[in-house]
mmCIF file of C-alpha atoms in Angstrom:
data_model
loop_
_atom_site.group_PDB
_atom_site.id
_atom_site.type_symbol
_atom_site.label_atom_id
_atom_site.label_comp_id
_atom_site.label_asym_id
_atom_site.label_seq_id
_atom_site.Cartn_x
_atom_site.Cartn_y
_atom_site.Cartn_z
ATOM 1 C CA MET A 1294 -162.957 -122.570 12.938
ATOM 2 C CA SER A 1295 -165.946 -124.102 14.701
ATOM 3 C CA PRO A 1296 -169.428 -123.666 13.194
ATOM 4 C CA VAL A 1297 -170.437 -121.302 16.014
ATOM 5 C CA ILE A 1298 -167.376 -119.104 15.506
ATOM 6 C CA MET A 1299 -167.911 -119.234 11.737
ATOM 7 C CA ALA A 1300 -171.542 -118.122 12.146
ATOM 8 C CA ALA A 1301 -170.472 -115.295 14.476
ATOM 9 C CA ALA A 1302 -167.836 -114.182 11.959
ATOM 10 C CA VAL A 1303 -170.368 -114.165 9.103
ATOM 11 C CA VAL A 1304 -172.897 -112.125 11.092
ATOM 12 C CA LEU A 1305 -170.191 -109.754 12.330
ATOM 13 C CA SER A 1306 -168.776 -109.199 8.850
ATOM 14 C CA ALA A 1307 -172.200 -108.743 7.262
ATOM 15 C CA ALA A 1308 -173.268 -106.187 9.872
ATOM 16 C CA LEU A 1309 -170.066 -104.189 9.414
ATOM 17 C CA VAL A 1310 -170.408 -104.223 5.611
ATOM 18 C CA VAL A 1311 -173.967 -102.886 5.901
ATOM 19 C CA ILE A 1312 -172.817 -100.118 8.258
ATOM 20 C CA ALA A 1313 -169.927 -99.328 5.880
ATOM 21 C CA ALA A 1314 -172.388 -99.115 2.972
ATOM 22 C CA ILE A 1315 -174.496 -96.581 4.870
ATOM 23 C CA HIS A 1316 -171.399 -94.454 5.493
ATOM 24 C CA LEU A 1317 -170.491 -94.769 1.803
ATOM 25 C CA VAL A 1318 -173.914 -93.424 0.851
ATOM 26 C CA TRP A 1319 -173.234 -90.432 3.117
ATOM 27 C CA ALA A 1320 -169.745 -89.996 1.630
ATOM 28 C CA LEU A 1321 -171.444 -89.703 -1.769
ATOM 29 C CA GLY A 1322 -173.671 -86.918 -0.418
ATOM 30 C CA ILE A 1323 -176.853 -88.969 -0.346
ATOM 31 C CA TRP A 1324 -178.801 -88.161 2.798
ATOM 32 C CA TRP A 1325 -180.420 -91.429 3.776
ATOM 33 C CA PRO A 1326 -182.560 -92.493 5.603
ATOM 34 C CA VAL A 1327 -183.431 -88.874 6.419
ATOM 35 C CA PRO A 1328 -183.432 -86.795 3.208
ATOM 36 C CA ASP A 1329 -182.799 -83.482 5.013
ATOM 37 C CA GLU A 1330 -179.095 -82.882 5.805
ATOM 38 C CA THR A 1331 -179.672 -80.971 9.048
ATOM 39 C CA ARG A 1332 -182.105 -83.556 10.423
ATOM 40 C CA LEU A 1333 -179.776 -86.403 9.407
ATOM 41 C CA ALA A 1334 -176.773 -84.690 11.021
ATOM 42 C CA ARG A 1335 -178.744 -84.257 14.233
ATOM 43 C CA ALA A 1336 -179.611 -87.978 14.114
ATOM 44 C CA VAL A 1337 -176.164 -89.393 13.356
ATOM 45 C CA VAL A 1338 -173.626 -86.785 14.551
ATOM 46 C CA GLY A 1339 -175.405 -85.193 17.480
ATOM 47 C CA THR A 1340 -172.906 -82.482 18.416
ATOM 48 C CA GLU A 1341 -174.424 -79.295 19.731
ATOM 49 C CA GLY A 1342 -175.807 -77.101 16.957
ATOM 50 C CA VAL A 1343 -174.842 -79.510 14.158
ATOM 51 C CA THR A 1344 -176.426 -78.618 10.818
ATOM 52 C CA ARG A 1345 -174.179 -80.391 8.295
ATOM 53 C CA MET A 1346 -173.107 -83.949 7.736
ATOM 54 C CA PRO A 1347 -169.393 -84.774 7.820
ATOM 55 C CA GLY A 1348 -167.769 -84.475 4.408
ATOM 56 C CA ALA A 1349 -166.796 -87.165 1.933
ATOM 57 C CA ILE A 1350 -163.310 -87.684 3.382
ATOM 58 C CA PRO A 1351 -164.335 -88.354 7.011
ATOM 59 C CA CYS A 1352 -167.178 -90.608 5.876
ATOM 60 C CA SER A 1353 -164.822 -92.466 3.526
ATOM 61 C CA ILE A 1354 -162.291 -93.002 6.313
ATOM 62 C CA VAL A 1355 -165.051 -94.613 8.368
ATOM 63 C CA VAL A 1356 -165.995 -96.782 5.366
ATOM 64 C CA VAL A 1357 -162.420 -98.054 5.016
ATOM 65 C CA ALA A 1358 -162.088 -98.689 8.770
ATOM 66 C CA LEU A 1359 -165.375 -100.613 8.850
ATOM 67 C CA LEU A 1360 -164.405 -102.699 5.828
ATOM 68 C CA PHE A 1361 -161.072 -103.592 7.432
ATOM 69 C CA ALA A 1362 -162.956 -104.537 10.608
ATOM 70 C CA SER A 1363 -165.382 -106.657 8.570
ATOM 71 C CA ALA A 1364 -162.455 -108.594 7.071
ATOM 72 C CA TRP A 1365 -160.623 -109.045 10.379
ATOM 73 C CA PRO A 1366 -162.436 -112.215 11.542
ATOM 74 C CA TRP A 1367 -161.300 -113.921 8.345
ATOM 75 C CA PHE A 1368 -157.745 -112.695 8.825
ATOM 76 C CA MET A 1369 -157.777 -114.271 12.291
ATOM 77 C CA ALA A 1370 -159.220 -117.516 10.929
ATOM 78 C CA ALA A 1371 -156.597 -117.740 8.163
ATOM 79 C CA GLY A 1372 -153.908 -118.910 10.521
ATOM 80 C CA ASP A 1373 -152.179 -118.670 13.841
ATOM 81 C CA ALA A 1374 -151.184 -115.036 13.453
ATOM 82 C CA PRO A 1375 -150.567 -113.249 16.766
ATOM 83 C CA LEU A 1376 -151.163 -109.932 15.003
ATOM 84 C CA GLY A 1377 -154.580 -111.182 13.918
ATOM 85 C CA ARG A 1378 -155.605 -112.028 17.475
ATOM 86 C CA LEU A 1379 -154.157 -108.780 18.812
ATOM 87 C CA GLY A 1380 -156.224 -106.881 16.245
ATOM 88 C CA GLY A 1381 -159.273 -108.889 17.268
ATOM 89 C CA TRP A 1382 -158.790 -107.892 20.903
ATOM 90 C CA VAL A 1383 -158.280 -104.254 19.903
ATOM 91 C CA LEU A 1384 -161.495 -104.292 17.859
ATOM 92 C CA THR A 1385 -163.306 -105.960 20.757
ATOM 93 C CA GLY A 1386 -162.170 -103.131 23.010
ATOM 94 C CA VAL A 1387 -162.959 -100.381 20.506
ATOM 95 C CA PHE A 1388 -166.540 -101.544 19.997
ATOM 96 C CA PHE A 1389 -167.147 -102.170 23.716
ATOM 97 C CA LEU A 1390 -165.712 -98.738 24.527
ATOM 98 C CA ARG A 1391 -167.829 -96.954 21.922
ATOM 99 C CA GLY A 1392 -170.935 -98.842 23.005
ATOM 100 C CA GLY A 1393 -170.307 -98.135 26.667
ATOM 101 C CA LEU A 1394 -169.711 -94.433 26.050
ATOM 102 C CA SER A 1395 -173.313 -94.144 24.877
ATOM 103 C CA TYR A 1396 -174.424 -94.351 28.500
ATOM 104 C CA THR A 1397 -171.989 -91.876 30.057
ATOM 105 C CA PRO A 1398 -172.554 -88.214 30.999
ATOM 106 C CA PHE A 1399 -169.225 -87.411 29.312
ATOM 107 C CA TRP A 1400 -170.545 -88.614 25.941
ATOM 108 C CA ARG A 1401 -173.857 -86.818 26.414
ATOM 109 C CA ARG A 1402 -171.952 -83.549 26.868
ATOM 110 C CA LEU A 1403 -170.102 -84.182 23.569
ATOM 111 C CA ALA A 1404 -173.206 -85.187 21.618
ATOM 112 C CA PRO A 1405 -176.332 -83.839 23.328
ATOM 113 C CA GLU A 1406 -178.559 -83.235 20.279
ATOM 114 C CA ASP A 1407 -181.702 -85.256 19.873
ATOM 115 C CA PRO A 1408 -182.553 -87.487 18.169
ATOM 116 C CA PHE A 1409 -178.874 -88.603 18.288
ATOM 117 C CA ALA A 1410 -178.817 -88.814 22.101
ATOM 118 C CA ARG A 1411 -181.874 -91.057 22.126
ATOM 119 C CA LEU A 1412 -180.740 -93.155 19.159
ATOM 120 C CA ASP A 1413 -177.295 -93.521 20.679
ATOM 121 C CA ARG A 1414 -178.720 -95.072 23.843
ATOM 122 C CA THR A 1415 -181.291 -97.230 22.078
ATOM 123 C CA LEU A 1416 -179.612 -98.189 18.782
ATOM 124 C CA TYR A 1417 -176.002 -97.104 18.156
ATOM 125 C CA GLY A 1418 -174.675 -98.059 21.593
ATOM 126 C CA PRO A 1419 -176.340 -101.487 21.624
ATOM 127 C CA ILE A 1420 -175.104 -102.171 18.072
ATOM 128 C CA CYS A 1421 -171.543 -101.325 19.117
ATOM 129 C CA LEU A 1422 -171.846 -103.539 22.207
ATOM 130 C CA ALA A 1423 -173.144 -106.387 20.030
ATOM 131 C CA LEU A 1424 -170.229 -105.897 17.608
ATOM 132 C CA GLY A 1425 -167.841 -105.954 20.572
ATOM 133 C CA ALA A 1426 -169.435 -109.189 21.769
ATOM 134 C CA GLY A 1427 -169.098 -110.618 18.263
ATOM 135 C CA PHE A 1428 -165.402 -109.769 18.152
ATOM 136 C CA LEU A 1429 -164.988 -111.235 21.638
ATOM 137 C CA VAL A 1430 -166.546 -114.522 20.544
ATOM 138 C CA VAL A 1431 -164.563 -114.734 17.313
ATOM 139 C CA THR A 1432 -161.250 -113.633 18.840
ATOM 140 C CA ALA A 1433 -161.524 -115.927 21.848
ATOM 141 C CA GLY A 1434 -162.654 -118.780 19.596
ATOM 142 C CA THR A 1435 -159.781 -118.537 17.131
ATOM 143 C CA GLY A 1436 -157.045 -118.971 19.722
#
């Protein structure tokens, strides 16, 4: 793995672990960074009329998925595994799709609540697009 690809993999993995840790905090019922559950739900869920955060099980599923995604660059780097590259392309697509949805009317109808709608366009969407770009770089570079 070239130094550039290695650096991209480290940054990608670190970012996903941090995001997983935030979801773990929520799975444990700790409302951070907004200590009020309704305000936090409106900031991170954004569905119309949301007043409660998702429960421990949905948050934990996201934690596991993010941790698998954080390990994926290293799985790809471990060898010439076609499954590893296929997974890298799938993750590239998933993050680009989620990031792109942030800017569509369809997504706004599903999650119209502010501050989520604003944060989605200015923070969550760009983060997902950056993660997609990271997976693109790592996946294309490990071929």
